[in-house]
PDB file of C-alpha atoms and ligand atoms in Angstrom:
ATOM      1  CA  UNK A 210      12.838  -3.476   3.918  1.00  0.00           C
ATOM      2  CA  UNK A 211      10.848   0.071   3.425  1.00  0.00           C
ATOM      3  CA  UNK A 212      11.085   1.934   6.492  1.00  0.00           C
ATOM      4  CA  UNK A 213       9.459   5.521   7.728  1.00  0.00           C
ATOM      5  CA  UNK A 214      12.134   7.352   6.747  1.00  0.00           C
ATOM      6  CA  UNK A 215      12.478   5.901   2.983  1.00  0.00           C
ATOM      7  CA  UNK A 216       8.987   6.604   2.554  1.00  0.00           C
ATOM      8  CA  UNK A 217       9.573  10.172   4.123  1.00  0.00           C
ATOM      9  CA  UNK A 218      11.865  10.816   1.311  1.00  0.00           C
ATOM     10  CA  UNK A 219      13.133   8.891  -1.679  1.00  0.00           C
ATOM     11  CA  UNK A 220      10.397   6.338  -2.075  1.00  0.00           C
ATOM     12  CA  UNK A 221       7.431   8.653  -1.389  1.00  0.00           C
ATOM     13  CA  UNK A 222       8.505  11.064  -3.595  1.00  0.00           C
ATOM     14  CA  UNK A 223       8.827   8.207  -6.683  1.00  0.00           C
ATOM     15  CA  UNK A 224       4.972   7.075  -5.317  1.00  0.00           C
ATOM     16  CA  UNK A 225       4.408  10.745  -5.317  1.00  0.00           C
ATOM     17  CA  UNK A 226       5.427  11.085  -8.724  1.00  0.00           C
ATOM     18  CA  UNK A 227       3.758   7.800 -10.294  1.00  0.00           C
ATOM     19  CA  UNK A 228       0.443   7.650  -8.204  1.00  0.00           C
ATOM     20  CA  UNK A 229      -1.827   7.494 -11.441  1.00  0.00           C
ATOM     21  CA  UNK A 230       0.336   4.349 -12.019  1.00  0.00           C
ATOM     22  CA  UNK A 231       0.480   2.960  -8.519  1.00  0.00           C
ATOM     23  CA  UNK A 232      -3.377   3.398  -7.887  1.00  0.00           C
ATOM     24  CA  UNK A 233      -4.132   1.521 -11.414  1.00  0.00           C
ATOM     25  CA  UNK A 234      -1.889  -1.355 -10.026  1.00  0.00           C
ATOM     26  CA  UNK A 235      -4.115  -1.863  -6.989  1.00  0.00           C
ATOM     27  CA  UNK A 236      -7.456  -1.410  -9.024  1.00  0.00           C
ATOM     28  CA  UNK A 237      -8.435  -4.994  -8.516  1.00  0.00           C
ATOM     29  CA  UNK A 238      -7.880  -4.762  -4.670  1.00  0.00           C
ATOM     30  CA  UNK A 239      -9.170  -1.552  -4.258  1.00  0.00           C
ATOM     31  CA  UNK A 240     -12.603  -2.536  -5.603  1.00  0.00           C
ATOM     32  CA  UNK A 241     -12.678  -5.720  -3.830  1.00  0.00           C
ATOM     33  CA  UNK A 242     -11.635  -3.861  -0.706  1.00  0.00           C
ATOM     34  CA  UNK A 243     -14.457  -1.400  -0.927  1.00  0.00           C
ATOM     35  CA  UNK A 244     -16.841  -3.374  -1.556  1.00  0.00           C
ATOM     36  CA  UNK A 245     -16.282  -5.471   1.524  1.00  0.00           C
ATOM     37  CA  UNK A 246     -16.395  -1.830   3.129  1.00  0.00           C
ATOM     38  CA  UNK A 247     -19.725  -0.985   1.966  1.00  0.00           C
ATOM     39  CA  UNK A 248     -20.989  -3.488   4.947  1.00  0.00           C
ATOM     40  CA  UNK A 249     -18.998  -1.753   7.411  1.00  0.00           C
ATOM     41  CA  UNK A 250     -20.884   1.634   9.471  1.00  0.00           C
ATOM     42  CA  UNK A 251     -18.637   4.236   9.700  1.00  0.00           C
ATOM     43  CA  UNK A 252     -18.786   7.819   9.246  1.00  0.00           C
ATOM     44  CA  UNK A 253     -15.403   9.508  10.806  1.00  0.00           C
ATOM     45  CA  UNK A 254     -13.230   7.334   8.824  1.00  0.00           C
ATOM     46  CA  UNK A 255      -9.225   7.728   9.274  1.00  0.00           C
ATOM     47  CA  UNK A 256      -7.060   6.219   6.124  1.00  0.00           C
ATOM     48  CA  UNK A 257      -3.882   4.953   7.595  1.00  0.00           C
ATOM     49  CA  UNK A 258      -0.699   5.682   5.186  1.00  0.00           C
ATOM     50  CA  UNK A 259      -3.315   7.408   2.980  1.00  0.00           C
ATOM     51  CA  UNK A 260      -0.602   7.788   0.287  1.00  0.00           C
ATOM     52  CA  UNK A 261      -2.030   9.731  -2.311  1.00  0.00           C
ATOM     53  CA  UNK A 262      -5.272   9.676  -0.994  1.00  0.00           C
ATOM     54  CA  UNK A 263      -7.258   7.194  -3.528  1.00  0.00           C
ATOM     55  CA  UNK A 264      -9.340   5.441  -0.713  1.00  0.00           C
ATOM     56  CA  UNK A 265      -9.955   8.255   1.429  1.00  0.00           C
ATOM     57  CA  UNK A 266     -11.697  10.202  -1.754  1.00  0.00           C
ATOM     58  CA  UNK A 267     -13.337   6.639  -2.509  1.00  0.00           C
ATOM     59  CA  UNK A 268     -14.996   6.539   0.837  1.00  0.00           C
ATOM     60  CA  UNK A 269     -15.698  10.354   1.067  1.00  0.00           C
ATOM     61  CA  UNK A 270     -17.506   9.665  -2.681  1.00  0.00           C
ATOM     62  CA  UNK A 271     -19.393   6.457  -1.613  1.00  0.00           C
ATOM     63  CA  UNK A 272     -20.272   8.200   1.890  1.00  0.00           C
ATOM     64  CA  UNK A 273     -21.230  12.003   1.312  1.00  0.00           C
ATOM     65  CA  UNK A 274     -21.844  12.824   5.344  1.00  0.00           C
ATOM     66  CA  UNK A 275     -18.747  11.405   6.177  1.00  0.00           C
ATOM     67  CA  UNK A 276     -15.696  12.981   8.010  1.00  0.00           C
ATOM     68  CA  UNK A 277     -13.033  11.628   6.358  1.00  0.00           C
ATOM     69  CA  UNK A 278      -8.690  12.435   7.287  1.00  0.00           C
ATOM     70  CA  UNK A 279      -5.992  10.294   5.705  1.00  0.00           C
ATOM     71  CA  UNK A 280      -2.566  10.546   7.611  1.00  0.00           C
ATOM     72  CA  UNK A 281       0.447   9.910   5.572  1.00  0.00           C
ATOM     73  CA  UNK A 282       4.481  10.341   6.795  1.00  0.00           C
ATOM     74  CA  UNK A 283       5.453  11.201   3.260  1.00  0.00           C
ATOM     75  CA  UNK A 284       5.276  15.175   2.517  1.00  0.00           C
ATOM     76  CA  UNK A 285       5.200  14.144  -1.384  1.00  0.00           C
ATOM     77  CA  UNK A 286       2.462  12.296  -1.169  1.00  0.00           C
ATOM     78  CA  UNK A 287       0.253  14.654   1.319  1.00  0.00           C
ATOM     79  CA  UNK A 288       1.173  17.075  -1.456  1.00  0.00           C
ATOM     80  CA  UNK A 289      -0.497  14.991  -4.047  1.00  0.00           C
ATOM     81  CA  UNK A 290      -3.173  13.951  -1.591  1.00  0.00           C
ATOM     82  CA  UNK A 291      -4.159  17.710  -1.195  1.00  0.00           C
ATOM     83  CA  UNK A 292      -3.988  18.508  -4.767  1.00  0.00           C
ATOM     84  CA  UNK A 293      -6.383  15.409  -5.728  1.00  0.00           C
ATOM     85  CA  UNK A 294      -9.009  16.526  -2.801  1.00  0.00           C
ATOM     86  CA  UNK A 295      -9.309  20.195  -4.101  1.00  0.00           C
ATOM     87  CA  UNK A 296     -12.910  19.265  -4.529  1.00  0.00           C
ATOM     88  CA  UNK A 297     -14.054  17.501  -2.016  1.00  0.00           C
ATOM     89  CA  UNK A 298     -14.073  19.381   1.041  1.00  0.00           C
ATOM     90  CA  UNK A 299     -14.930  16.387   3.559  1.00  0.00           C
ATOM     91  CA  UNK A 300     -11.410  14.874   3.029  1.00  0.00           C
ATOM     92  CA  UNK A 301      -8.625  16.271   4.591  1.00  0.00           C
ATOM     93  CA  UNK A 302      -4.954  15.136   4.921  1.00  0.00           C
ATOM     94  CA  UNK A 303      -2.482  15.213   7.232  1.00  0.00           C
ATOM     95  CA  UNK A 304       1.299  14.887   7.545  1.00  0.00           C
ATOM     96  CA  UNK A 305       1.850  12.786  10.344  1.00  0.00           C
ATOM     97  CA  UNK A 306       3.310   9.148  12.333  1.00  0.00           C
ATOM     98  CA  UNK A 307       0.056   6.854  12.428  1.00  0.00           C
ATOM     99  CA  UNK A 308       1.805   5.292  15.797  1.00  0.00           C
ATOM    100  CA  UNK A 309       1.568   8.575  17.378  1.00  0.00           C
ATOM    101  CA  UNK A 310      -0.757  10.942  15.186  1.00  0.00           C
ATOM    102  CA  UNK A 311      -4.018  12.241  16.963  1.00  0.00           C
ATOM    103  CA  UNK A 312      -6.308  15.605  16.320  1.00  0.00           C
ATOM    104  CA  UNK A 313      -8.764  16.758  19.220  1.00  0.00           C
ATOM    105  CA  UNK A 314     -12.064  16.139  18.941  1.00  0.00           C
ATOM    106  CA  UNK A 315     -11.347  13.041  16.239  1.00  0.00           C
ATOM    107  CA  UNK A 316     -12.197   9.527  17.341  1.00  0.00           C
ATOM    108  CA  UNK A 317     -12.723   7.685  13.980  1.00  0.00           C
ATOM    109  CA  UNK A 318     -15.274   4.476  14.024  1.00  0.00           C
ATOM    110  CA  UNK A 319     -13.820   3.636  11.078  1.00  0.00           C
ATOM    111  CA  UNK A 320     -10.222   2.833   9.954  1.00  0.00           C
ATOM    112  CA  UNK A 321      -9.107   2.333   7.012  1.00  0.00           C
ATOM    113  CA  UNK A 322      -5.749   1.098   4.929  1.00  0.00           C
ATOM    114  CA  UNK A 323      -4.918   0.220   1.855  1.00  0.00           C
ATOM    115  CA  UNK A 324      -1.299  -1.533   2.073  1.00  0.00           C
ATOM    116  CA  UNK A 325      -0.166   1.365   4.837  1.00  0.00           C
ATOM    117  CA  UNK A 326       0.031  -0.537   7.892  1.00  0.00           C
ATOM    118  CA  UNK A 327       3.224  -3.030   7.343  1.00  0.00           C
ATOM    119  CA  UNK A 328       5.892   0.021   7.846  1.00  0.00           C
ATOM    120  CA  UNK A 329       5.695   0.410  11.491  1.00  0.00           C
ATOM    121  CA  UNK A 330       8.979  -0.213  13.729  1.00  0.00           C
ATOM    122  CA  UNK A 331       6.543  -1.096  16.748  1.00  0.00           C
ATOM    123  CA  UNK A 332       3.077  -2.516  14.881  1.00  0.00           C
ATOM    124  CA  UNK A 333       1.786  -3.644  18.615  1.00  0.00           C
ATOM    125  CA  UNK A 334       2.403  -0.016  19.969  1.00  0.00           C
ATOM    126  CA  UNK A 335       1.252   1.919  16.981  1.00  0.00           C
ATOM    127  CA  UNK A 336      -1.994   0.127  16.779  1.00  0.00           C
ATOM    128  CA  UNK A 337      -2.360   0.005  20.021  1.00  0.00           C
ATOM    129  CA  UNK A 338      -2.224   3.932  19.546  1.00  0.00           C
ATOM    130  CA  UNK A 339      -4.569   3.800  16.829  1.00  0.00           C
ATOM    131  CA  UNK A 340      -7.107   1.750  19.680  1.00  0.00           C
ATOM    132  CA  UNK A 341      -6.689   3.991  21.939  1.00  0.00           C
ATOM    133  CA  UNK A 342      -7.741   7.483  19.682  1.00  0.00           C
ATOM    134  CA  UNK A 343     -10.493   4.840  17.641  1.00  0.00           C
ATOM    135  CA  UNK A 344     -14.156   5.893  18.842  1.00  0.00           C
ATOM    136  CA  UNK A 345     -15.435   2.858  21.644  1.00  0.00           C
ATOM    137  CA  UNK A 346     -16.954   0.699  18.789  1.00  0.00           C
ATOM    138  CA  UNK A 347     -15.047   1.218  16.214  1.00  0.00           C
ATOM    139  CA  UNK A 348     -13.992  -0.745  13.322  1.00  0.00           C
ATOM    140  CA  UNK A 349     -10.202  -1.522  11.996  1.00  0.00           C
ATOM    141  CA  UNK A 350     -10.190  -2.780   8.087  1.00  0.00           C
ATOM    142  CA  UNK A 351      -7.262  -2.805   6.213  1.00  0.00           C
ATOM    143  CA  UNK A 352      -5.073  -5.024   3.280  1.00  0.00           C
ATOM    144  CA  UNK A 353      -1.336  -6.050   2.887  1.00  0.00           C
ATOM    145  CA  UNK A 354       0.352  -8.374   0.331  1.00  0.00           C
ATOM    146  CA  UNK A 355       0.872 -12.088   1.382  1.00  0.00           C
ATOM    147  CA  UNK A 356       3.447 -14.613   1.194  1.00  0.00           C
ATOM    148  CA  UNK A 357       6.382 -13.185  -1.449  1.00  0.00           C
ATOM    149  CA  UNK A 358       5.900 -16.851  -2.600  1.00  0.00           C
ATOM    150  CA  UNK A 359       2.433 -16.091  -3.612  1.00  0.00           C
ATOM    151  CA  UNK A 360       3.429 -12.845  -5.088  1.00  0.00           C
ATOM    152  CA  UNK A 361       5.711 -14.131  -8.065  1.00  0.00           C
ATOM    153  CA  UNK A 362       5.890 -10.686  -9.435  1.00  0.00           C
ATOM    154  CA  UNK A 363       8.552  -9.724  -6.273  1.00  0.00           C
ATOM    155  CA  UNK A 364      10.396 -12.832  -7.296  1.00  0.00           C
ATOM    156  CA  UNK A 365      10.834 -11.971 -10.989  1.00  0.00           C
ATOM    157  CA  UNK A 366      12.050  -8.417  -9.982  1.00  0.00           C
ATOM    158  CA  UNK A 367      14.450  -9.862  -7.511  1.00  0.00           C
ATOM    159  CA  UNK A 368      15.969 -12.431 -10.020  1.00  0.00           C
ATOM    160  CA  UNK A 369      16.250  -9.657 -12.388  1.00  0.00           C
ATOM    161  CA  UNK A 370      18.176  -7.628  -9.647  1.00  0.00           C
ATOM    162  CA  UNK A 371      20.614 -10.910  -9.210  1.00  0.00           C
ATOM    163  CA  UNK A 372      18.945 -12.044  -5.582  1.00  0.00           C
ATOM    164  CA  UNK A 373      17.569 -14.913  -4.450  1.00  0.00           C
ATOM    165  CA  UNK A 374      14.407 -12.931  -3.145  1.00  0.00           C
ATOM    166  CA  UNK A 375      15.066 -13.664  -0.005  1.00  0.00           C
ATOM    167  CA  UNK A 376      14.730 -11.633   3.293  1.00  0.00           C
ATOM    168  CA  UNK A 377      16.653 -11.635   6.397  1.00  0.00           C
ATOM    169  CA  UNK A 378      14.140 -10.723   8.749  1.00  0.00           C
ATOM    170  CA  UNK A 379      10.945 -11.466   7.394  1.00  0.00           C
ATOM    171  CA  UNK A 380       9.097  -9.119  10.161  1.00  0.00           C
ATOM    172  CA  UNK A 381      10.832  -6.006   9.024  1.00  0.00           C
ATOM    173  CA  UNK A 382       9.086  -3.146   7.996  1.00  0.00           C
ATOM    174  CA  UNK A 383       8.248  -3.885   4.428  1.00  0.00           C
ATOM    175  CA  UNK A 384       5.614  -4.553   2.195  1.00  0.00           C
ATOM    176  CA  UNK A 385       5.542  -8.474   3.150  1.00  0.00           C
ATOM    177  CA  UNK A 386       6.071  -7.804   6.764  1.00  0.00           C
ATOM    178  CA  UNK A 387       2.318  -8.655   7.094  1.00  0.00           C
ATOM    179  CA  UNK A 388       1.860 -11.571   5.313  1.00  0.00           C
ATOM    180  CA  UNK A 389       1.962 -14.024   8.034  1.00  0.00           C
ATOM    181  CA  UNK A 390      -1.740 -14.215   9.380  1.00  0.00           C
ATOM    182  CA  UNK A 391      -0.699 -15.598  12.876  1.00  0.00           C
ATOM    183  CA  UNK A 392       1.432 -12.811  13.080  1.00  0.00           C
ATOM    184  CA  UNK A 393      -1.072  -9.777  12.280  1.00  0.00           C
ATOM    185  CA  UNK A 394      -3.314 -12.121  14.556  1.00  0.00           C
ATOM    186  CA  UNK A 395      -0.935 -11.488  17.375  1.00  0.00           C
ATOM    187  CA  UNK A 396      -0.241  -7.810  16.762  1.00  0.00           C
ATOM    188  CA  UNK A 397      -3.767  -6.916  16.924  1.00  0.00           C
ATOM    189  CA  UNK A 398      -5.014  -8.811  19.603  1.00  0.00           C
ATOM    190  CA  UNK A 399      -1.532  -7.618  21.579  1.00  0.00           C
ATOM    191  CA  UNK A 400      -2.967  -4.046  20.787  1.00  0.00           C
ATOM    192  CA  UNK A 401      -6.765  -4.353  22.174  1.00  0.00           C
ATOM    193  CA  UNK A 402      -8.558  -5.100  19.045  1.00  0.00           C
ATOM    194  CA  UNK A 403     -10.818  -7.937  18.454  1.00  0.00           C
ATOM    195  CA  UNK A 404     -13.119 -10.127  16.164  1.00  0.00           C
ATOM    196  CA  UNK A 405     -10.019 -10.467  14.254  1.00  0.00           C
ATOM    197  CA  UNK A 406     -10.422 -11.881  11.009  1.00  0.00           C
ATOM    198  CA  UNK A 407      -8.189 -12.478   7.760  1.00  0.00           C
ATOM    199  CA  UNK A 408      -9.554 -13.429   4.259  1.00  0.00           C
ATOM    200  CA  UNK A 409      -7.515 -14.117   1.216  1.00  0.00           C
ATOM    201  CA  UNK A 410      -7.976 -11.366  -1.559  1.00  0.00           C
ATOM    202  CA  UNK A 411      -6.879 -12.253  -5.188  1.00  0.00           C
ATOM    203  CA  UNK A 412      -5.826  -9.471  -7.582  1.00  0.00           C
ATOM    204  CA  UNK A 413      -4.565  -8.862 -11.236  1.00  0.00           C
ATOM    205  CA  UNK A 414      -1.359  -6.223 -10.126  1.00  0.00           C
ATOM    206  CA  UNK A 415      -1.371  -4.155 -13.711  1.00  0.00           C
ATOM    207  CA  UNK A 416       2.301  -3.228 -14.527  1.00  0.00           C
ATOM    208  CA  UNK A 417       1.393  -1.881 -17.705  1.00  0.00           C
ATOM    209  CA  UNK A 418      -1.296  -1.489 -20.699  1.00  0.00           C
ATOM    210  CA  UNK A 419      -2.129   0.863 -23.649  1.00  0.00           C
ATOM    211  CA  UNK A 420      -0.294   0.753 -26.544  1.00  0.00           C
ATOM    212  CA  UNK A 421       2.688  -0.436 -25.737  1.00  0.00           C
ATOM    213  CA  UNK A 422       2.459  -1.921 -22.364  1.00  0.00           C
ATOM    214  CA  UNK A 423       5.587  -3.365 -21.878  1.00  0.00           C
ATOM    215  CA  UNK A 424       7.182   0.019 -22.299  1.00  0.00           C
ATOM    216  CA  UNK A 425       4.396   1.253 -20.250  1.00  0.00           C
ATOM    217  CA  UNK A 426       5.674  -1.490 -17.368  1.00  0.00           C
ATOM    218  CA  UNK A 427       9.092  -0.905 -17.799  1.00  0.00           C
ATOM    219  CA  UNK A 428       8.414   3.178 -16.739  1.00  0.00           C
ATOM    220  CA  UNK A 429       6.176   1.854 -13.549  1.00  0.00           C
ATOM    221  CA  UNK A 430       8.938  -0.423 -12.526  1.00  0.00           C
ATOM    222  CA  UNK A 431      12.014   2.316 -12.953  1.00  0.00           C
ATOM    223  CA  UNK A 432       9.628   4.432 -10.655  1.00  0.00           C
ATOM    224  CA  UNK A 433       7.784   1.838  -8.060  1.00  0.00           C
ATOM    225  CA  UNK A 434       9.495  -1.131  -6.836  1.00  0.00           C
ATOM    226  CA  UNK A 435      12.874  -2.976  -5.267  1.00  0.00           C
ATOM    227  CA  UNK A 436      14.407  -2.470  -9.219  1.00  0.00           C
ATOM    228  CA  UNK A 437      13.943   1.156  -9.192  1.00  0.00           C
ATOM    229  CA  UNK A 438      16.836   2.016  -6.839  1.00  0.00           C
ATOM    230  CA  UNK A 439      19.015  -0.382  -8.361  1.00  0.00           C
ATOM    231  CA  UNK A 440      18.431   1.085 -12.011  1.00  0.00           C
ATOM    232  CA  UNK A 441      18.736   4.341 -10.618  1.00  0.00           C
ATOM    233  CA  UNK A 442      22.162   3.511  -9.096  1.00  0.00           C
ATOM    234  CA  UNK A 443      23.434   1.112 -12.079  1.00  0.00           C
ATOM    235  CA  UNK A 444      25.620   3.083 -15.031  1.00  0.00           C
ATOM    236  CA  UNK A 445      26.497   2.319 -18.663  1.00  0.00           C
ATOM    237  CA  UNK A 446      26.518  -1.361 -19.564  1.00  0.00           C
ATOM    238  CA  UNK A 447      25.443  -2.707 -15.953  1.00  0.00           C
ATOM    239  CA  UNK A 448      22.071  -0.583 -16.234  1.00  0.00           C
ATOM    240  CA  UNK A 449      21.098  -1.662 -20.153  1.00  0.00           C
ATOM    241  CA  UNK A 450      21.892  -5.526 -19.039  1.00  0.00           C
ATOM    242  CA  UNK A 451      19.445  -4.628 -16.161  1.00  0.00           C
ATOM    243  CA  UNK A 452      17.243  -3.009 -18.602  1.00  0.00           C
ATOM    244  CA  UNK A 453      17.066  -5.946 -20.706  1.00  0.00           C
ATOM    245  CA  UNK A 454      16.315  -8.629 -18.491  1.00  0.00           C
ATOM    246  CA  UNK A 455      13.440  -6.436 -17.254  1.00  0.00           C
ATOM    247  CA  UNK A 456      11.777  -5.576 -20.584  1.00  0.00           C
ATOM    248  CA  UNK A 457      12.490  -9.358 -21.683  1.00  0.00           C
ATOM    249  CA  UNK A 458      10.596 -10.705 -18.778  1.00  0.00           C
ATOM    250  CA  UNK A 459       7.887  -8.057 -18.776  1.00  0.00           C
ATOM    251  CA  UNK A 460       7.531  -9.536 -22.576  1.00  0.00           C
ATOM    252  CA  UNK A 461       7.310 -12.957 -21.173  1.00  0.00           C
ATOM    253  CA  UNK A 462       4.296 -11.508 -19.068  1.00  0.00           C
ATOM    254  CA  UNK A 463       2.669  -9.573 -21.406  1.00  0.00           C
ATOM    255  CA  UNK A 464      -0.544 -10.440 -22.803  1.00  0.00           C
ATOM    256  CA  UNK A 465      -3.395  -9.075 -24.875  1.00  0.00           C
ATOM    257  CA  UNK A 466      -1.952  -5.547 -24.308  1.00  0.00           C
ATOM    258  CA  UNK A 467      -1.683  -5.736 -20.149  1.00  0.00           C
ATOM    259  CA  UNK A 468       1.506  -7.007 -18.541  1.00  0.00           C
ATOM    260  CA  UNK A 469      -0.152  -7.939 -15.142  1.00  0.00           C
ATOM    261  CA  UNK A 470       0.995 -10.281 -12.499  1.00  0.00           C
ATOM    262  CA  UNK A 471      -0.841 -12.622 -10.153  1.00  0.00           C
ATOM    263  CA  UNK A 472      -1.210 -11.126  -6.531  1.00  0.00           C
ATOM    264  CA  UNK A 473      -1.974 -11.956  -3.220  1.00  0.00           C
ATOM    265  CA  UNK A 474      -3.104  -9.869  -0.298  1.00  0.00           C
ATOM    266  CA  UNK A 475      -4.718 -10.216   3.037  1.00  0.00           C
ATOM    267  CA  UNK A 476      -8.375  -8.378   4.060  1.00  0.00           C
ATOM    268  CA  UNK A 477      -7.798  -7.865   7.540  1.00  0.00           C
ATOM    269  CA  UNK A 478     -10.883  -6.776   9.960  1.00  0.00           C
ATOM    270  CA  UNK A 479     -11.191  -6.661  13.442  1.00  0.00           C
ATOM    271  CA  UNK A 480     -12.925  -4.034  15.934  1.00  0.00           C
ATOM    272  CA  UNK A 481     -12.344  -2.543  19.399  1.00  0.00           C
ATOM    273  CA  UNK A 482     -14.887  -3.707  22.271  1.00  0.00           C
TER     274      UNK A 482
HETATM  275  C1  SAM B  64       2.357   0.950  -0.033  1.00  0.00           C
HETATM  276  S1  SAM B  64       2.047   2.637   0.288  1.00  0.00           S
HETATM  277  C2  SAM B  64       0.258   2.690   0.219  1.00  0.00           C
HETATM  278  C3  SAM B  64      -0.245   4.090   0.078  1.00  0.00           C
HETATM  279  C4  SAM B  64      -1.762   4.216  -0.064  1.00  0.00           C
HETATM  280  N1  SAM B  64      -2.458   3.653   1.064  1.00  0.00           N
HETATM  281  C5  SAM B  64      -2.221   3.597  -1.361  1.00  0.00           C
HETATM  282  O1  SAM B  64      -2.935   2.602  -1.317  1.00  0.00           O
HETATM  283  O2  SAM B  64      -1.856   4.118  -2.438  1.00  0.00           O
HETATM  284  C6  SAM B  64       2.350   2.752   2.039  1.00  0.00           C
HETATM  285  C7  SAM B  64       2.056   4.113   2.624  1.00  0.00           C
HETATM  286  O3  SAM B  64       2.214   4.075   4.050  1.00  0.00           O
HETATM  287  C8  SAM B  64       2.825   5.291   4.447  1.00  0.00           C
HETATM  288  N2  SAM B  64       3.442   5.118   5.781  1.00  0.00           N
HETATM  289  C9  SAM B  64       4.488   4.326   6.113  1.00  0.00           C
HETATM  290  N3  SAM B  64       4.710   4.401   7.442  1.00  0.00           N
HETATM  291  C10 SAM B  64       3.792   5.255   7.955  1.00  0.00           C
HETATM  292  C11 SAM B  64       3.510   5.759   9.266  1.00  0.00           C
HETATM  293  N4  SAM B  64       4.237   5.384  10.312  1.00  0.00           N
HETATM  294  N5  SAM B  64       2.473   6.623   9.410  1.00  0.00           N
HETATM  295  C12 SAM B  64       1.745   7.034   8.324  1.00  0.00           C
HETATM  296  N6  SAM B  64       1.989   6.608   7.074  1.00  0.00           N
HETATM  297  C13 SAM B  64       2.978   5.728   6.887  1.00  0.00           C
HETATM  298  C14 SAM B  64       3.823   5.587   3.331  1.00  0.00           C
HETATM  299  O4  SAM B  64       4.291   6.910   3.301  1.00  0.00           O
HETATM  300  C15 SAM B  64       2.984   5.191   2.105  1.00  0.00           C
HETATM  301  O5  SAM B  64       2.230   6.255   1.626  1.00  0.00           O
END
């Protein structure tokens, strides 16, 4: 479970910290993802959980006479946002709840996410927020991760981290609290939207490359990821076993200087009216 307030403070500032990493781990999504977005009109565009702002300065770049305001709850990563966007003056950011943020005179008719929608406590009320500010035809596109099944890179971590991988409540806020389709099916169609539809989206997650890549995916996974905290928190002989078991599986995974996994998302779309 990742929550509001771990991203409000210890995990956003680690994303903060590592977003040149965390942004080349998405690369095959984020392509993928706007190119899909290239059929979609839009010109006030809102990026929900903006992060460190990579899509919202990909739109404003592939859409010069757009409006475009990424909301984030993590102070670190509006900081980092706002230091990216120096140049581009039709991207702003914004500290602030997506399930209750709103500006005056802002109705976006496009919104946008990449992987910031699965941390709401209430995902019927906040996007039934985000319906209610959203411009009368606009349109709702975002991704999250599927099954952790599908995502054998969580499972790896987890074994390394001496669990099982699995969750209690499968529907807490999280990174896989999206990956049942029904589910987001219900949540959006609970919260006004329509047209809802879900397509598979098939990505190379890149842990680590350059010279040394495995050392390279061992530094990405002591900053992003459910090992992070636990390395962080292990001491002395308990951390280097950890240590190991991580760089000998990133080994096992490493290949023609990338250690990459196999990963699975859902490309979600829907509109209001
Ligand atoms: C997995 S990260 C993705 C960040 C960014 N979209 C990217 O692709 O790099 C999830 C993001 O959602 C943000 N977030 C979580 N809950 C939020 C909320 N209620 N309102 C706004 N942002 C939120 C986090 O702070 C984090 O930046």
């Amino acid at each position: 479970m990742t929550d509001k307030s771990e991203w409000q403070s210890r995990v956003g500032k680690s994303w903060a910290e590592a977003w040149q990493l965390t942004d080349r781990s998405f690369s095959g999504l984020t392509s993928q993802f706007l190119d899909m977005l290239t059929g979609m009109p839009g010109h006030t565009i809102l990026d929900i959980g903006c992060g460190a702002g990579e899509l919202s300065l990909a739109m404003a770049r592939r859409r010069p006479e757009a409006t475009v305001v990424g909301v984030d709850v993590s102070p670190d990563l509006i900081e980092a946002a706002n230091a990216r966007s120096a140049s581009h003056p039709s991207v702003e950011f914004e500290l602030g709840d997506a399930a209750v943020w709103s500006r005056p005179n802002f109705a976006p008719n496009l919104l946008v996410s990449r992987h910031g929608v699965m941390f709401f406590d209430d995902p019927v009320g906040a996007f039934t927020h985000l319906h209610t500010i959203a411009a009368p035809t606009a349109r709702l596109a975002f991704t999250c991760f599927r099954w952790p099944h599908e995502n054998a890179w969580i499972g790896g971590l987890a074994a390394i981290k001496g669990e099982g991988g699995s969750r209690s409540d499968p529907h807490a806020p999280g990174p896989f609290a999206f990956a049942d389709p029904a589910r987001v099916s219900g949540i959006l169609t609970a919260a006004g939207w329509s047209g809802v539809r879900i397509e598979p989206l098939d990505f190379a997650y890149v842990a680590g490359t350059g010279e040394d890549p495995v050392a390279d995916a061992c530094t990405f996974f002591h900053l992003i990821g459910p090992l992070a905290p636990v390395l962080r928190s292990h001491e002395g002989e308990q951390r280097r076993e950890a240590e190991q078991r991580l760089e000998a599986w990133l080994r096992n995974n490493s290949d023609d200087g990338l250690v990459a996994f196999q990963a699975a998302a859902w490309q979600v779309t829907a509109r209001k009216g």
